[in-house]
mmCIF file of C-alpha atoms in Angstrom:
data_model
loop_
_atom_site.group_PDB
_atom_site.id
_atom_site.type_symbol
_atom_site.label_atom_id
_atom_site.label_comp_id
_atom_site.label_asym_id
_atom_site.label_seq_id
_atom_site.Cartn_x
_atom_site.Cartn_y
_atom_site.Cartn_z
ATOM 1 C CA MET A 1 -0.041 -0.082 -0.030
ATOM 2 C CA ASN A 2 1.206 3.573 -0.560
ATOM 3 C CA THR A 3 2.852 4.940 2.376
ATOM 4 C CA LEU A 4 1.371 8.363 2.074
ATOM 5 C CA PHE A 5 -2.130 6.964 2.342
ATOM 6 C CA GLU A 6 -1.255 5.028 6.191
ATOM 7 C CA GLU A 7 -4.256 4.975 8.525
ATOM 8 C CA ASP A 8 -3.215 8.273 10.225
ATOM 9 C CA LYS A 9 -2.997 10.370 6.929
ATOM 10 C CA ILE A 10 -6.384 9.157 6.008
ATOM 11 C CA GLN A 11 -7.529 9.922 9.156
ATOM 12 C CA SER A 12 -5.953 13.743 8.729
ATOM 13 C CA LEU A 13 -7.080 13.932 5.193
ATOM 14 C CA LEU A 14 -10.666 13.056 6.205
ATOM 15 C CA ALA A 15 -10.265 15.499 9.129
ATOM 16 C CA VAL A 16 -8.821 18.468 7.171
ATOM 17 C CA SER A 17 -11.836 17.537 4.698
ATOM 18 C CA GLY A 18 -14.863 17.879 7.217
ATOM 19 C CA LEU A 19 -15.845 14.536 6.356
ATOM 20 C CA ILE A 20 -15.004 13.613 10.142
ATOM 21 C CA PHE A 21 -14.298 16.625 12.791
ATOM 22 C CA PRO A 22 -10.803 17.885 12.826
ATOM 23 C CA ARG A 23 -9.036 16.671 15.810
ATOM 24 C CA THR A 24 -6.039 19.091 16.497
ATOM 25 C CA THR A 25 -5.261 22.909 16.259
ATOM 26 C CA GLU A 26 -3.027 22.030 12.801
ATOM 27 C CA GLU A 27 -5.387 19.953 11.270
ATOM 28 C CA ILE A 28 -8.193 23.154 12.085
ATOM 29 C CA GLU A 29 -5.908 25.565 10.411
ATOM 30 C CA ILE A 30 -5.572 23.252 7.307
ATOM 31 C CA PHE A 31 -9.354 22.871 7.375
ATOM 32 C CA ASN A 32 -9.413 26.561 7.377
ATOM 33 C CA GLN A 33 -6.685 26.989 4.421
ATOM 34 C CA LEU A 34 -8.805 24.427 2.130
ATOM 35 C CA TYR A 35 -12.110 26.092 2.917
ATOM 36 C CA LYS A 36 -11.042 29.696 2.740
ATOM 37 C CA ASN A 37 -13.068 30.639 -0.108
ATOM 38 C CA TYR A 38 -15.909 28.190 0.993
ATOM 39 C CA ILE A 39 -18.964 30.617 2.120
ATOM 40 C CA PHE A 40 -20.516 29.199 5.367
ATOM 41 C CA GLN A 41 -23.786 29.636 5.982
ATOM 42 C CA ASN A 42 -23.833 29.726 9.747
ATOM 43 C CA HIS A 43 -22.649 33.097 10.990
ATOM 44 C CA PRO A 44 -20.674 32.812 14.379
ATOM 45 C CA SER A 45 -22.696 35.283 16.058
ATOM 46 C CA LEU A 46 -25.407 32.438 15.970
ATOM 47 C CA VAL A 47 -23.701 30.791 18.467
ATOM 48 C CA ASP A 48 -24.219 33.613 21.380
ATOM 49 C CA PRO A 49 -22.941 32.880 25.249
ATOM 50 C CA GLU A 50 -25.722 35.093 26.410
ATOM 51 C CA MET A 51 -28.236 32.970 25.051
ATOM 52 C CA ILE A 52 -26.702 29.684 26.033
ATOM 53 C CA LEU A 53 -26.166 31.057 29.907
ATOM 54 C CA ARG A 54 -30.295 31.674 29.623
ATOM 55 C CA MET A 55 -30.829 27.848 28.168
ATOM 56 C CA THR A 56 -32.430 25.411 30.188
ATOM 57 C CA ALA A 57 -32.096 22.203 28.321
ATOM 58 C CA PRO A 58 -30.700 21.182 24.977
ATOM 59 C CA TYR A 59 -31.710 22.037 21.662
ATOM 60 C CA GLU A 60 -33.385 19.293 20.142
ATOM 61 C CA LYS A 61 -34.325 17.909 16.681
ATOM 62 C CA ARG A 62 -38.084 18.821 15.677
ATOM 63 C CA VAL A 63 -37.740 16.632 12.397
ATOM 64 C CA ILE A 64 -35.577 13.696 12.771
ATOM 65 C CA ARG A 65 -33.812 12.951 9.707
ATOM 66 C CA LYS A 66 -31.582 10.229 10.418
ATOM 67 C CA LEU A 67 -27.711 10.445 9.173
ATOM 68 C CA SER A 68 -27.484 7.299 7.278
ATOM 69 C CA LYS A 69 -30.639 7.670 5.729
ATOM 70 C CA SER A 70 -29.284 10.872 4.108
ATOM 71 C CA PRO A 71 -27.154 10.828 0.822
ATOM 72 C CA LEU A 72 -23.377 11.665 1.427
ATOM 73 C CA GLN A 73 -22.817 14.945 -0.374
ATOM 74 C CA LEU A 74 -19.074 14.146 -1.562
ATOM 75 C CA GLU A 75 -18.799 16.836 -4.111
ATOM 76 C CA ILE A 76 -16.682 19.728 -3.664
ATOM 77 C CA ASN A 77 -17.394 23.067 -5.344
ATOM 78 C CA GLU A 78 -15.114 25.028 -7.747
ATOM 79 C CA GLY A 79 -14.132 27.336 -5.076
ATOM 80 C CA LEU A 80 -12.581 24.725 -3.066
ATOM 81 C CA GLN A 81 -10.929 23.086 -5.815
ATOM 82 C CA MET A 82 -9.896 26.271 -6.979
ATOM 83 C CA ALA A 83 -8.363 27.050 -3.275
ATOM 84 C CA ALA A 84 -7.149 23.537 -2.867
ATOM 85 C CA ARG A 85 -5.027 24.225 -5.997
ATOM 86 C CA GLY A 86 -3.586 27.561 -4.481
ATOM 87 C CA SER A 87 -5.485 29.817 -6.524
ATOM 88 C CA THR A 88 -6.260 32.941 -4.084
ATOM 89 C CA ASN A 89 -7.152 35.751 -7.073
ATOM 90 C CA ILE A 90 -10.328 34.264 -8.056
ATOM 91 C CA PRO A 91 -11.726 36.621 -10.860
ATOM 92 C CA LYS A 92 -15.288 38.502 -9.342
ATOM 93 C CA ASP A 93 -17.254 37.064 -12.029
ATOM 94 C CA ILE A 94 -16.026 33.798 -11.005
ATOM 95 C CA PHE A 95 -16.544 34.288 -7.507
ATOM 96 C CA ASP A 96 -19.609 35.588 -7.847
ATOM 97 C CA LYS A 97 -20.967 32.509 -10.300
ATOM 98 C CA MET A 98 -19.640 30.496 -7.429
ATOM 99 C CA LYS A 99 -21.674 31.884 -5.296
ATOM 100 C CA GLU A 100 -24.715 31.707 -7.246
ATOM 101 C CA ASN A 101 -24.301 27.967 -7.510
ATOM 102 C CA GLN A 102 -23.414 27.378 -3.793
ATOM 103 C CA ALA A 103 -26.908 29.272 -3.056
ATOM 104 C CA LYS A 104 -28.804 27.492 -5.694
ATOM 105 C CA HIS A 105 -27.309 23.896 -4.141
ATOM 106 C CA ASP A 106 -28.277 25.436 -0.466
ATOM 107 C CA ASN A 107 -31.694 25.989 -1.672
ATOM 108 C CA LEU A 108 -32.246 22.304 -3.165
ATOM 109 C CA GLN A 109 -31.479 21.021 0.177
ATOM 110 C CA MET B 1 -11.344 37.702 41.198
ATOM 111 C CA SER B 2 -9.838 39.168 38.221
ATOM 112 C CA GLY B 3 -7.711 42.321 36.689
ATOM 113 C CA ASP B 4 -9.100 41.395 33.492
ATOM 114 C CA PRO B 5 -12.964 40.829 33.085
ATOM 115 C CA THR B 6 -12.937 39.546 29.903
ATOM 116 C CA TYR B 7 -10.295 36.566 30.478
ATOM 117 C CA THR B 8 -8.605 37.177 27.221
ATOM 118 C CA ASP B 9 -5.491 36.580 28.301
ATOM 119 C CA TYR B 10 -6.477 32.780 30.156
ATOM 120 C CA SER B 11 -5.477 29.710 29.042
ATOM 121 C CA SER B 12 -8.779 27.666 27.741
ATOM 122 C CA GLU B 13 -7.487 25.068 30.922
ATOM 123 C CA ASP B 14 -7.876 27.767 33.544
ATOM 124 C CA LEU B 15 -11.014 29.446 31.883
ATOM 125 C CA LEU B 16 -12.503 25.664 32.157
ATOM 126 C CA VAL B 17 -11.706 25.937 35.903
ATOM 127 C CA ILE B 18 -13.301 29.051 36.286
ATOM 128 C CA ILE B 19 -16.475 27.963 34.312
ATOM 129 C CA SER B 20 -16.846 24.695 36.918
ATOM 130 C CA PHE B 21 -16.589 27.216 40.309
ATOM 131 C CA GLY B 22 -20.525 27.333 38.470
ATOM 132 C CA GLU B 23 -23.084 29.706 40.642
ATOM 133 C CA GLU B 24 -20.770 30.523 43.704
ATOM 134 C CA GLU B 25 -18.816 32.552 40.962
ATOM 135 C CA LEU B 26 -21.615 33.718 38.852
ATOM 136 C CA VAL B 27 -20.108 36.697 37.520
ATOM 137 C CA ALA B 28 -16.628 35.258 36.742
ATOM 138 C CA ARG B 29 -18.268 31.979 35.734
ATOM 139 C CA ASN B 30 -20.294 33.615 33.123
ATOM 140 C CA ALA B 31 -17.145 36.073 32.039
ATOM 141 C CA ALA B 32 -14.863 33.064 31.343
ATOM 142 C CA PHE B 33 -17.784 31.088 29.911
ATOM 143 C CA THR B 34 -18.098 34.233 27.326
ATOM 144 C CA GLN B 35 -14.219 33.714 26.680
ATOM 145 C CA PHE B 36 -14.475 30.029 26.309
ATOM 146 C CA VAL B 37 -17.566 30.244 23.478
ATOM 147 C CA LEU B 38 -15.625 33.566 21.590
ATOM 148 C CA ARG B 39 -12.575 31.430 21.240
ATOM 149 C CA PHE B 40 -14.042 28.067 19.942
ATOM 150 C CA ARG B 41 -17.442 28.710 18.359
ATOM 151 C CA GLU B 42 -16.029 29.739 15.118
ATOM 152 C CA PRO B 43 -14.029 26.206 14.457
ATOM 153 C CA LEU B 44 -16.765 23.875 15.689
ATOM 154 C CA LEU B 45 -19.607 25.862 13.819
ATOM 155 C CA LYS B 46 -17.433 25.496 10.561
ATOM 156 C CA ALA B 47 -16.817 22.100 11.062
ATOM 157 C CA CYS B 48 -20.392 21.094 12.106
ATOM 158 C CA GLU B 49 -21.998 22.703 9.134
ATOM 159 C CA LEU B 50 -19.788 21.177 6.765
ATOM 160 C CA LYS B 51 -20.500 17.729 8.115
ATOM 161 C CA CYS B 52 -24.354 18.332 8.281
ATOM 162 C CA LYS B 53 -23.602 19.527 4.415
ATOM 163 C CA TYR B 54 -21.763 16.361 3.668
ATOM 164 C CA PHE B 55 -24.307 14.166 5.307
ATOM 165 C CA GLY B 56 -27.003 15.742 3.527
ATOM 166 C CA ASN B 57 -28.648 17.036 7.031
ATOM 167 C CA ASP B 58 -29.910 20.831 7.374
ATOM 168 C CA ILE B 59 -26.981 23.013 7.916
ATOM 169 C CA THR B 60 -28.965 25.339 9.962
ATOM 170 C CA ASP B 61 -28.693 22.553 12.364
ATOM 171 C CA ALA B 62 -24.743 23.668 13.275
ATOM 172 C CA ALA B 63 -25.567 26.330 15.174
ATOM 173 C CA ASP B 64 -28.230 24.108 17.583
ATOM 174 C CA ILE B 65 -25.691 21.743 17.869
ATOM 175 C CA VAL B 66 -22.704 23.758 18.600
ATOM 176 C CA GLN B 67 -24.896 25.757 21.414
ATOM 177 C CA ASN B 68 -25.557 22.104 22.661
ATOM 178 C CA ILE B 69 -21.819 21.713 23.233
ATOM 179 C CA PHE B 70 -21.248 24.841 25.306
ATOM 180 C CA PHE B 71 -24.788 24.026 27.183
ATOM 181 C CA GLN B 72 -22.880 20.895 28.087
ATOM 182 C CA VAL B 73 -19.526 22.737 28.814
ATOM 183 C CA LEU B 74 -21.436 25.092 31.175
ATOM 184 C CA LYS B 75 -23.428 22.512 33.040
ATOM 185 C CA HIS B 76 -21.242 19.507 33.048
ATOM 186 C CA GLN B 77 -17.475 20.944 32.983
ATOM 187 C CA THR B 78 -15.695 17.543 32.946
ATOM 188 C CA PHE B 79 -12.102 18.344 31.480
ATOM 189 C CA ASP B 80 -9.435 16.640 33.377
ATOM 190 C CA LYS B 81 -5.960 16.878 31.985
ATOM 191 C CA ALA B 82 -4.722 14.306 34.098
ATOM 192 C CA LYS B 83 -7.009 11.566 32.029
ATOM 193 C CA SER B 84 -5.997 13.088 28.769
ATOM 194 C CA LYS B 85 -3.201 11.310 26.867
ATOM 195 C CA ILE B 86 -2.335 14.645 25.108
ATOM 196 C CA LYS B 87 0.410 16.557 26.828
ATOM 197 C CA ASP B 88 -0.175 19.934 25.106
ATOM 198 C CA THR B 89 -3.289 21.391 27.404
ATOM 199 C CA GLU B 90 -4.963 23.483 24.668
ATOM 200 C CA GLN B 91 -4.608 20.260 21.963
ATOM 201 C CA ALA B 92 -6.267 18.297 25.173
ATOM 202 C CA VAL B 93 -8.915 20.633 25.682
ATOM 203 C CA LEU B 94 -9.926 20.870 21.809
ATOM 204 C CA ALA B 95 -9.714 17.093 21.667
ATOM 205 C CA TRP B 96 -12.035 16.814 24.611
ATOM 206 C CA LEU B 97 -14.348 19.374 22.983
ATOM 207 C CA ARG B 98 -14.356 17.391 19.944
ATOM 208 C CA GLY B 99 -15.342 14.603 21.944
ATOM 209 C CA ILE B 100 -18.235 16.614 23.256
ATOM 210 C CA LEU B 101 -18.962 17.339 19.666
ATOM 211 C CA LYS B 102 -19.413 14.239 18.252
ATOM 212 C CA ALA B 103 -21.565 12.923 21.092
ATOM 213 C CA GLU B 104 -23.538 16.017 20.548
ATOM 214 C CA PHE B 105 -23.973 15.894 16.880
ATOM 215 C CA PHE B 106 -24.966 12.081 17.494
ATOM 216 C CA LYS B 107 -27.379 12.534 20.349
ATOM 217 C CA TYR B 108 -29.255 15.445 18.184
ATOM 218 C CA TYR B 109 -30.075 12.625 15.334
ATOM 219 C CA PHE B 110 -30.539 10.007 17.704
ATOM 220 C CA PRO B 111 -32.368 11.814 20.758
ATOM 221 C CA LYS B 112 -33.828 8.480 21.984
ATOM 222 C CA LYS B 113 -30.649 6.916 22.457
ATOM 223 C CA LYS B 114 -28.942 8.080 25.784
ATOM 224 C CA PHE B 115 -25.361 8.197 26.205
ATOM 225 C CA GLU B 116 -24.197 6.396 29.399
ATOM 226 C CA ILE B 117 -21.175 8.126 31.490
ATOM 227 C CA GLU B 118 -18.885 5.309 30.466
ATOM 228 C CA ASP B 119 -19.825 6.001 26.824
ATOM 229 C CA GLU B 120 -19.199 9.517 26.830
ATOM 230 C CA ILE B 121 -15.841 9.180 28.776
ATOM 231 C CA GLU B 122 -14.890 6.596 26.016
ATOM 232 C CA ILE B 123 -15.573 8.796 23.340
ATOM 233 C CA ILE B 124 -13.869 11.996 25.059
ATOM 234 C CA TYR B 125 -10.588 10.234 26.388
ATOM 235 C CA GLY B 126 -10.392 7.303 24.150
ATOM 236 C CA ALA B 127 -10.772 8.335 20.442
ATOM 237 C CA PHE B 128 -8.023 10.556 20.222
ATOM 238 C CA GLN B 129 -4.155 10.047 20.781
ATOM 239 C CA GLY B 130 -2.793 13.139 19.472
ATOM 240 C CA GLY B 131 0.237 14.062 18.342
ATOM 241 C CA GLY B 132 2.585 12.318 16.014
ATOM 242 C CA TYR B 133 0.708 13.456 12.682
ATOM 243 C CA LYS B 134 2.621 14.427 9.487
ATOM 244 C CA LEU B 135 0.168 16.822 7.911
ATOM 245 C CA ILE B 136 0.182 17.627 4.280
ATOM 246 C CA ASP B 137 1.230 21.780 4.333
ATOM 247 C CA ASN B 138 1.630 21.844 0.371
ATOM 248 C CA LYS B 139 -1.862 23.271 -0.883
ATOM 249 C CA LYS B 140 -1.570 22.266 -4.102
ATOM 250 C CA TYR B 141 -0.954 18.709 -2.803
ATOM 251 C CA LEU B 142 -3.368 18.700 -0.443
ATOM 252 C CA GLY B 143 -5.852 19.453 -3.174
ATOM 253 C CA VAL B 144 -5.017 16.338 -5.224
ATOM 254 C CA GLN B 145 -5.067 14.095 -2.017
ATOM 255 C CA HIS B 146 -8.179 15.516 -1.070
ATOM 256 C CA GLN B 147 -9.864 14.723 -4.470
ATOM 257 C CA SER B 148 -7.878 11.075 -3.930
ATOM 258 C CA ILE B 149 -10.138 10.789 -0.825
ATOM 259 C CA ILE B 150 -13.261 11.828 -2.112
ATOM 260 C CA ASN B 151 -13.103 9.597 -5.112
ATOM 261 C CA ALA B 152 -12.259 6.669 -2.733
ATOM 262 C CA LEU B 153 -15.057 6.917 -0.882
ATOM 263 C CA ASN B 154 -17.380 7.779 -3.721
ATOM 264 C CA THR B 155 -16.503 3.830 -4.583
ATOM 265 C CA LEU B 156 -18.363 2.885 -1.750
ATOM 266 C CA THR B 157 -22.220 2.328 -1.406
ATOM 267 C CA GLU B 158 -24.272 4.364 0.573
ATOM 268 C CA LYS B 159 -24.089 1.934 3.770
ATOM 269 C CA GLU B 160 -20.619 1.202 3.346
ATOM 270 C CA ARG B 161 -19.579 4.755 3.499
ATOM 271 C CA ALA B 162 -21.898 5.476 6.343
ATOM 272 C CA VAL B 163 -20.130 2.639 8.430
ATOM 273 C CA TYR B 164 -16.644 3.750 6.936
ATOM 274 C CA LEU B 165 -16.869 7.058 8.205
ATOM 275 C CA THR B 166 -18.650 6.488 11.491
ATOM 276 C CA TYR B 167 -15.867 4.094 12.315
ATOM 277 C CA ARG B 168 -13.544 6.977 11.301
ATOM 278 C CA GLU B 169 -15.213 9.549 13.701
ATOM 279 C CA PHE B 170 -15.764 7.212 16.568
ATOM 280 C CA SER B 171 -12.835 4.761 16.429
ATOM 281 C CA SER B 172 -9.671 6.612 15.296
ATOM 282 C CA ILE B 173 -7.528 4.371 17.579
ATOM 283 C CA GLY B 174 -8.808 0.942 16.832
ATOM 284 C CA GLU B 175 -11.825 -0.884 15.203
ATOM 285 C CA TYR B 176 -14.288 -0.619 18.175
ATOM 286 C CA LEU B 177 -17.284 1.793 18.430
ATOM 287 C CA PRO B 178 -18.801 3.113 21.340
ATOM 288 C CA ARG B 179 -21.453 0.624 22.248
ATOM 289 C CA ILE B 180 -24.262 3.267 22.159
ATOM 290 C CA VAL B 181 -23.236 4.488 18.451
ATOM 291 C CA ARG B 182 -22.757 0.694 17.270
ATOM 292 C CA GLN B 183 -26.485 -0.483 18.382
ATOM 293 C CA ALA B 184 -27.848 3.117 16.680
ATOM 294 C CA MET B 185 -25.711 2.224 13.509
ATOM 295 C CA THR B 186 -27.332 -1.293 13.269
ATOM 296 C CA GLU B 187 -30.809 -0.674 13.973
ATOM 297 C CA GLU B 188 -30.621 2.338 11.177
ATOM 298 C CA LEU B 189 -28.968 0.441 8.795
ATOM 299 C CA GLY B 190 -30.411 -3.195 9.562
ATOM 300 C CA LEU B 191 -27.089 -5.236 10.103
ATOM 301 C CA THR B 192 -25.985 -6.900 12.870
ATOM 302 C CA SER B 193 -22.793 -6.377 14.847
ATOM 303 C CA SER B 194 -20.737 -8.677 13.230
ATOM 304 C CA SER B 195 -22.212 -7.588 9.416
ATOM 305 C CA LEU B 196 -21.427 -3.999 10.557
ATOM 306 C CA ARG B 197 -17.784 -5.300 11.072
ATOM 307 C CA VAL B 198 -17.586 -6.797 7.480
ATOM 308 C CA TYR B 199 -19.201 -3.335 5.550
ATOM 309 C CA HIS B 200 -16.323 -1.562 7.683
ATOM 310 C CA LEU B 201 -13.623 -3.931 6.506
ATOM 311 C CA ARG B 202 -15.012 -4.154 3.170
ATOM 312 C CA ALA B 203 -15.036 -0.357 2.933
ATOM 313 C CA LYS B 204 -11.572 -0.267 4.188
ATOM 314 C CA GLN B 205 -10.186 -2.375 1.474
ATOM 315 C CA LYS B 206 -12.311 -0.407 -1.028
ATOM 316 C CA ILE B 207 -10.611 2.683 -0.023
ATOM 317 C CA ASN B 208 -6.952 1.267 0.014
ATOM 318 C CA GLN B 209 -7.697 -0.109 -3.168
ATOM 319 C CA SER B 210 -8.975 3.368 -4.487
ATOM 320 C CA LEU B 211 -6.487 5.185 -3.186
ATOM 321 C CA GLU B 212 -3.541 2.819 -4.537
ATOM 322 C CA ASN B 213 -4.628 2.669 -7.983
ATOM 323 C CA LYS B 214 -5.061 6.537 -8.064
#
């Protein structure tokens, strides 16, 4: 077997790719680099310490949609591929198109 | 209690100690907790959103799940550096949080499954050894490897992918899933425990084969 793909490396690749949760600060840094141009939908302010201090019980999912019955969406978007290739100067029209595609994709979910 | 009411200079371990004071030191506890949330909410939220997206779940679940993580930190602060195998304290805190993240992610989608104390401890302290990982630091190379692992995962059936990624998430040091996770998987996928292991083995073989042939 190719030594590049030992178990640890596979684990790391899954972690930095977001397929499992990143485990170290180093993996989080690479995760951030890989998804630098990815537009996250949840703003950090949604996790509000004041609100958590007032919580009396954990949030519960109202409509249960179990993990294993959902299709795994494993495609990576154009922005991610470009970021992964190190393309930091993405033209505005391409970037806008990426955002538009992302929005369309998210609306379909 | 402190000259710095925002606790920005405190280590995460120290913040957790102050959080554990509870309502006896309410003002300090709340300030330390606020600092702790501000420090970790973004990486947790990003990781959670992406995981929701990859697994076909509603991405707005991510904020609820991350709030639940911090709720657990507030109510049941159990971090104990002495129990961690990781030398670096900040990394140990991160590993501990990751354990709670996994548990909360699981609980959110399987609310009827109750984690028992030993399950949580197993997940939090057993699922990560830390250190020693030689990570890829070349972005171009990472892009190629990232695509390779995605392609490899796409050679698996839906069940195999679910089994494989659950094993990778929960049993990074071995081949064993926490009992409660194993039960949920067998019920959800209609498999026995032994066939679950067969699915895992087959998925691993396919992944290795795909990566070798890339």
